[in-house]
Every structure is written in C-alpha cells, then in structure tokens.
Amino acid sequence: MNQQHTSRPLTGKTAIVTGASRGIGAAIALRLAQLGANVTIDYLSNNERAQQTVQRIEHDAAAQGRIIVCKADVTDLNQVNELTQTTANTFGGIDILVNNALNRYSFDPRNRSTFDNTGWNNYATQLEGCLKGTYNTCTATLPYMRRQSWGRIVNISSNLVDSPIVPYHDYIAAKGALIGLTRSLAQEAGAWGITVNAIAAGLTVGTDSSRATTEDIREHIIEQTPLGRLATADDVAGGVAMLVGEDARFITGQTLHVDGGLTMR
C-alpha cells in the first residue's frame, strides 16, 4: 500500500468545514488537513481570523492538504451554493462536509433565559443557524457525493440534548433538531454510499461560547465526567476524524458523544 495513503488516509479527499475560522471548526480543519484532505474553511465575517487559521494550518508540519477560505453565511442558500461551487472548482469535488457553524451563543448560567423568558424568536434564531444552515449545506453538497457514490457528513451537536445540566432551552432545541435531521438523512443517503453522523460535544474549553461558563458549573461537569476534565477542540476534531475515516464506513445515523463519558447510553 502507498505509504502516503497509509499515513494520510484522506489524501485526495476534499472537505468543507463551516464556522471554521476559530475554535472547534479550526481544530477540525487542521485535523483533516493533517490527514491529507484539502479543506475549505467557511467563515461568516472575520476574514482576518480566518486567514490566521489558514496560516496556522499551513505552518503545521503535519498538515499536507491544501486550504482555501470562503466567506459564506450558511443560512443563505445562494452564498452556500457559491461556497460549494468555489470548493468544487478549486479541488475537483466535495467528499466531506462538517457542519459546525451556529448562531452566536453564550453558555452563561447567570444570564440564561428561563423557559418563561425564552421567546419563540430565540428558538427561531438558533434553528436558523443550526438546522437551516445544515439543510442548506447538505442541499448544496449532496449532489457531488451522490455522483461519486461516496460521502461523509458530520454534524456538530451537543451532549446537552441528552444531559441538559443547564437548560439553555433554545440552543438545546436546535441541537436536538439537528440530531433528528442527522438520522433521517442517514436513512436516505445510505443508498448512495453516504454516511451521516453527529458529534455530541461536551462543554469545550477555549471557545467563545464557553467563555462565560461559571467556575462552579465547570467543576460540577468535571466531577461528573469519568475522564475528569472538560472537552477540548482537539477532542472534537478527533471524533470527526474517526467518523470520516474508512474504518467508520459502516457507521451512519449515529451520535458520538465526545464528552469524556459524562453521557452514557
């Protein structure tokens, strides 16, 4: 077997990672590039931060895949179509889609909205960024995957769906809906050799969303977690790498909990 393909199992594959200018998305983009994939980094507004992420990946000795950046709001289908077309034109196709983008959210237990104070607009905002964004990207990329009878889709959800330690109502509802879409699409897409899975990430240190989480909540989560710490962006990226790899070719419609064992089912 070719040594390059042994050490870089995604060589020749092309991935789109949404919301990838920072945090979890940036870690996923780096991991896929280290595995040999060409990667399109989608970002919403901060071009400087996206370019910094590109530079970090390009300066990583292990990263072999080519990287481009595309500015696209995943809630806008026209922009998503442009993102998809640019990726296909640059790299020759699309093999992997990682839906990481979401509307801005802060895991701040001190200032969270209770159910009585959470209006439908709050739910709609989160559903727009999470569910509609994923719907748009899947709509745009699935034709490429169908034509080649191969594809990997990974949707980034949350372990709060199964274990709402703090009830962030609108966020959890949107991430739960994403799990439903993951399962229903997996049922249909399997006919074309496409797997669709989700990652249920635990509270992840160093992200914008987790910055406001209070120390007592962090400590409570750590105490309840068998592996005794919070998740990192690299942990989530590792889960994605596993699901898009060839060893996971017979896994679809599943939700992988990357939370140190906090959620056991």
Short mmCIF file of C-alpha atoms in Angstrom, two decimals:
data_model
loop_
_atom_site.label_atom_id
_atom_site.label_comp_id
_atom_site.label_asym_id
_atom_site.label_seq_id
_atom_site.Cartn_x
_atom_site.Cartn_y
_atom_site.Cartn_z
CA MET A 1 0.00 0.00 0.00
CA ASN A 2 1.22 3.51 -0.79
CA GLN A 3 2.85 4.94 2.34
CA GLN A 4 1.37 8.39 1.71
CA HIS A 5 -2.13 6.99 1.75
CA THR A 6 -1.35 4.93 4.84
CA SER A 7 -0.24 7.96 6.84
CA ARG A 8 -2.59 10.44 5.12
CA PRO A 9 -5.81 8.45 4.70
CA LEU A 10 -7.77 11.44 3.38
CA THR A 11 -5.32 12.28 0.61
CA GLY A 12 -7.31 13.22 -2.47
CA LYS A 13 -10.46 14.00 -0.47
CA THR A 14 -11.99 17.47 -0.16
CA ALA A 15 -13.78 18.78 2.91
CA ILE A 16 -15.88 21.81 3.74
CA VAL A 17 -15.88 22.84 7.40
CA THR A 18 -18.38 25.54 8.30
CA GLY A 19 -17.69 28.04 11.05
CA ALA A 20 -14.02 27.13 10.86
CA SER A 21 -12.20 30.41 11.48
CA ARG A 22 -11.75 29.61 15.18
CA GLY A 23 -12.39 27.16 18.00
CA ILE A 24 -13.77 23.73 17.21
CA GLY A 25 -14.10 24.41 13.48
CA ALA A 26 -10.47 25.49 13.18
CA ALA A 27 -9.31 22.37 15.06
CA ILE A 28 -11.36 20.17 12.72
CA ALA A 29 -9.92 21.88 9.63
CA LEU A 30 -6.39 21.32 10.96
CA ARG A 31 -7.02 17.66 11.73
CA LEU A 32 -8.46 16.95 8.29
CA ALA A 33 -5.52 18.71 6.63
CA GLN A 34 -3.14 16.61 8.73
CA LEU A 35 -4.89 13.54 7.36
CA GLY A 36 -4.24 14.75 3.82
CA ALA A 37 -7.59 16.34 2.90
CA ASN A 38 -7.99 19.58 1.01
CA VAL A 39 -10.12 21.86 3.19
CA THR A 40 -12.36 24.84 2.59
CA ILE A 41 -12.65 27.00 5.70
CA ASP A 42 -16.04 28.67 5.76
CA TYR A 43 -16.40 31.80 7.89
CA LEU A 44 -19.14 34.35 8.49
CA SER A 45 -17.46 37.73 8.93
CA ASN A 46 -13.93 37.78 10.37
CA ASN A 47 -11.59 37.39 7.40
CA GLU A 48 -8.51 38.24 9.48
CA ARG A 49 -9.18 35.42 11.91
CA ALA A 50 -9.90 33.01 9.05
CA GLN A 51 -6.59 33.92 7.40
CA GLN A 52 -4.77 33.42 10.70
CA THR A 53 -6.27 29.93 10.91
CA VAL A 54 -5.06 29.20 7.38
CA GLN A 55 -1.56 30.35 8.31
CA ARG A 56 -1.52 28.13 11.41
CA ILE A 57 -2.52 25.12 9.32
CA GLU A 58 -0.05 25.89 6.53
CA HIS A 59 2.76 26.19 9.08
CA ASP A 60 1.85 22.87 10.72
CA ALA A 61 4.45 20.35 9.61
CA ALA A 62 1.92 17.50 9.66
CA ALA A 63 -0.70 19.25 7.53
CA GLN A 64 -0.44 18.21 3.88
CA GLY A 65 -3.82 19.21 2.44
CA ARG A 66 -4.41 22.48 0.61
CA ILE A 67 -6.50 25.16 2.32
CA ILE A 68 -8.77 27.89 1.00
CA VAL A 69 -11.16 30.24 2.77
CA CYS A 70 -14.67 31.22 1.69
CA LYS A 71 -16.92 33.79 3.29
CA ALA A 72 -20.45 32.40 3.39
CA ASP A 73 -23.43 32.73 5.70
CA VAL A 74 -24.78 29.18 5.89
CA THR A 75 -28.33 30.48 6.38
CA ASP A 76 -28.18 32.00 2.87
CA LEU A 77 -28.55 29.29 0.23
CA ASN A 78 -27.11 31.48 -2.53
CA GLN A 79 -23.94 32.03 -0.51
CA VAL A 80 -23.76 28.33 0.30
CA ASN A 81 -24.07 27.47 -3.38
CA GLU A 82 -21.16 29.82 -4.11
CA LEU A 83 -19.14 28.20 -1.31
CA THR A 84 -19.82 24.78 -2.77
CA GLN A 85 -19.05 25.83 -6.33
CA THR A 86 -15.79 27.51 -5.32
CA THR A 87 -14.72 24.38 -3.44
CA ALA A 88 -15.56 22.05 -6.33
CA ASN A 89 -13.88 24.30 -8.88
CA THR A 90 -10.72 24.55 -6.78
CA PHE A 91 -10.33 20.94 -5.70
CA GLY A 92 -12.37 18.99 -8.26
CA GLY A 93 -15.16 17.75 -6.00
CA ILE A 94 -16.58 17.54 -2.48
CA ASP A 95 -16.29 14.46 -0.30
CA ILE A 96 -16.70 15.58 3.31
CA LEU A 97 -18.99 18.13 4.95
CA VAL A 98 -18.66 19.14 8.59
CA ASN A 99 -21.49 21.33 9.85
CA ASN A 100 -20.03 23.27 12.75
CA ALA A 101 -21.45 26.78 12.23
CA LEU A 102 -24.09 28.10 14.59
CA ASN A 103 -25.60 31.39 15.59
CA ARG A 104 -23.68 33.12 18.34
CA TYR A 105 -24.44 31.65 21.76
CA SER A 106 -23.03 32.05 25.26
CA PHE A 107 -23.17 29.30 27.87
CA ASP A 108 -23.69 31.79 30.69
CA PRO A 109 -25.70 30.20 33.51
CA ARG A 110 -26.01 33.53 35.34
CA ASN A 111 -27.75 35.28 32.48
CA ARG A 112 -29.51 32.44 30.68
CA SER A 113 -33.19 32.80 29.83
CA THR A 114 -35.62 30.61 31.71
CA PHE A 115 -38.35 28.91 29.71
CA ASP A 116 -40.81 31.69 30.58
CA ASN A 117 -38.35 34.27 29.30
CA THR A 118 -37.34 32.44 26.13
CA GLY A 119 -39.42 33.76 23.27
CA TRP A 120 -40.09 31.91 20.05
CA ASN A 121 -37.74 34.31 18.27
CA ASN A 122 -34.91 32.89 20.36
CA TYR A 123 -35.75 29.38 19.20
CA ALA A 124 -36.12 30.54 15.61
CA THR A 125 -32.71 32.22 15.68
CA GLN A 126 -30.98 29.08 16.87
CA LEU A 127 -32.91 26.85 14.47
CA GLU A 128 -32.00 29.21 11.63
CA GLY A 129 -28.27 28.95 12.30
CA CYS A 130 -28.15 25.28 13.23
CA LEU A 131 -30.88 23.47 11.32
CA LYS A 132 -31.37 25.71 8.29
CA GLY A 133 -27.63 26.15 7.91
CA THR A 134 -27.16 22.39 7.85
CA TYR A 135 -30.09 21.94 5.48
CA ASN A 136 -28.53 24.45 3.07
CA THR A 137 -25.06 22.91 3.10
CA CYS A 138 -26.42 19.39 2.69
CA THR A 139 -28.66 20.51 -0.16
CA ALA A 140 -25.67 22.03 -1.95
CA THR A 141 -23.13 19.25 -1.38
CA LEU A 142 -25.18 16.07 -1.66
CA PRO A 143 -25.30 16.13 -5.49
CA TYR A 144 -21.48 15.87 -5.60
CA MET A 145 -21.48 12.98 -3.14
CA ARG A 146 -24.27 11.14 -4.94
CA ARG A 147 -22.44 11.29 -8.28
CA GLN A 148 -19.37 9.61 -6.80
CA SER A 149 -21.35 7.23 -4.54
CA TRP A 150 -19.26 8.29 -1.55
CA GLY A 151 -19.55 10.97 1.08
CA ARG A 152 -19.20 11.81 4.76
CA ILE A 153 -21.37 14.32 6.61
CA VAL A 154 -20.74 15.12 10.27
CA ASN A 155 -22.99 17.49 12.20
CA ILE A 156 -21.73 19.07 15.42
CA SER A 157 -24.42 18.81 18.09
CA SER A 158 -24.21 18.90 21.90
CA ASN A 159 -24.40 16.49 24.81
CA LEU A 160 -26.83 18.96 26.38
CA VAL A 161 -29.53 17.31 24.24
CA ASP A 162 -29.19 14.17 26.40
CA SER A 163 -27.95 15.76 29.61
CA PRO A 164 -29.18 19.37 29.98
CA ILE A 165 -27.11 20.20 33.05
CA VAL A 166 -28.01 23.83 32.40
CA PRO A 167 -31.26 24.19 30.42
CA TYR A 168 -30.31 26.50 27.56
CA HIS A 169 -33.73 25.97 26.01
CA ASP A 170 -33.37 27.48 22.53
CA TYR A 171 -29.86 26.12 21.93
CA ILE A 172 -30.73 22.60 23.09
CA ALA A 173 -33.90 22.51 21.00
CA ALA A 174 -31.95 23.44 17.86
CA LYS A 175 -29.21 20.91 18.53
CA GLY A 176 -31.86 18.24 19.18
CA ALA A 177 -33.45 19.04 15.83
CA LEU A 178 -30.04 18.59 14.23
CA ILE A 179 -29.88 15.05 15.62
CA GLY A 180 -33.26 14.35 14.02
CA LEU A 181 -32.03 15.62 10.66
CA THR A 182 -28.87 13.53 11.00
CA ARG A 183 -30.87 10.33 11.47
CA SER A 184 -33.44 10.95 8.75
CA LEU A 185 -30.83 11.96 6.20
CA ALA A 186 -28.68 8.94 7.08
CA GLN A 187 -31.64 6.68 6.30
CA GLU A 188 -31.96 8.12 2.81
CA ALA A 189 -28.35 8.91 1.90
CA GLY A 190 -27.08 5.41 2.63
CA ALA A 191 -28.33 4.31 -0.78
CA TRP A 192 -25.57 6.44 -2.35
CA GLY A 193 -22.77 5.33 -0.03
CA ILE A 194 -23.02 8.48 2.07
CA THR A 195 -22.80 8.32 5.85
CA VAL A 196 -24.35 10.99 8.08
CA ASN A 197 -23.40 11.16 11.73
CA ALA A 198 -23.29 13.65 14.57
CA ILE A 199 -20.89 14.60 17.33
CA ALA A 200 -22.46 15.45 20.70
CA ALA A 201 -19.72 17.63 22.11
CA GLY A 202 -19.33 18.34 25.80
CA LEU A 203 -18.55 21.79 27.17
CA THR A 204 -15.40 22.69 25.26
CA VAL A 205 -12.71 24.85 26.81
CA GLY A 206 -11.33 27.82 24.92
CA THR A 207 -14.34 28.52 22.71
CA ASP A 208 -16.23 31.80 22.53
CA SER A 209 -19.42 30.09 23.68
CA SER A 210 -17.88 28.60 26.83
CA ARG A 211 -16.08 31.75 27.97
CA ALA A 212 -18.92 32.85 30.26
CA THR A 213 -19.47 29.46 31.91
CA THR A 214 -19.01 29.88 35.65
CA GLU A 215 -16.36 28.01 37.60
CA ASP A 216 -18.92 26.14 39.70
CA ILE A 217 -20.58 24.73 36.57
CA ARG A 218 -17.21 23.75 35.12
CA GLU A 219 -16.25 21.98 38.34
CA HIS A 220 -19.61 20.21 38.52
CA ILE A 221 -19.19 18.91 34.97
CA ILE A 222 -15.64 17.77 35.67
CA GLU A 223 -16.74 15.96 38.82
CA GLN A 224 -19.42 14.08 36.87
CA THR A 225 -17.09 13.21 33.97
CA PRO A 226 -15.29 9.84 34.24
CA LEU A 227 -12.21 11.16 32.45
CA GLY A 228 -12.07 14.09 34.83
CA ARG A 229 -11.80 17.12 32.55
CA LEU A 230 -13.67 19.23 30.02
CA ALA A 231 -13.52 18.62 26.29
CA THR A 232 -11.04 20.39 24.05
CA ALA A 233 -11.44 21.39 20.43
CA ASP A 234 -8.86 18.73 19.55
CA ASP A 235 -11.04 16.08 21.21
CA VAL A 236 -13.97 17.03 18.98
CA ALA A 237 -11.71 17.09 15.92
CA GLY A 238 -10.58 13.57 16.79
CA GLY A 239 -14.18 12.38 16.80
CA VAL A 240 -14.76 13.93 13.39
CA ALA A 241 -11.58 12.32 12.03
CA MET A 242 -12.83 8.94 13.17
CA LEU A 243 -16.26 9.34 11.56
CA VAL A 244 -14.95 10.48 8.18
CA GLY A 245 -12.31 7.74 8.01
CA GLU A 246 -12.62 4.44 6.21
CA ASP A 247 -12.85 2.49 9.46
CA ALA A 248 -16.26 4.17 10.05
CA ARG A 249 -17.63 3.24 6.62
CA PHE A 250 -20.42 1.11 8.16
CA ILE A 251 -21.43 3.67 10.79
CA THR A 252 -24.27 6.04 9.97
CA GLY A 253 -27.17 7.76 11.72
CA GLN A 254 -25.22 7.72 14.97
CA THR A 255 -24.39 10.35 17.57
CA LEU A 256 -20.91 10.08 19.02
CA HIS A 257 -20.65 11.66 22.46
CA VAL A 258 -17.32 13.38 22.86
CA ASP A 259 -17.66 14.38 26.50
CA GLY A 260 -15.34 12.15 28.48
CA GLY A 261 -18.11 9.73 29.41
CA LEU A 262 -20.40 12.30 31.02
CA THR A 263 -23.24 10.98 28.88
CA MET A 264 -23.57 7.20 28.79
CA ARG A 265 -26.32 5.49 26.83
#
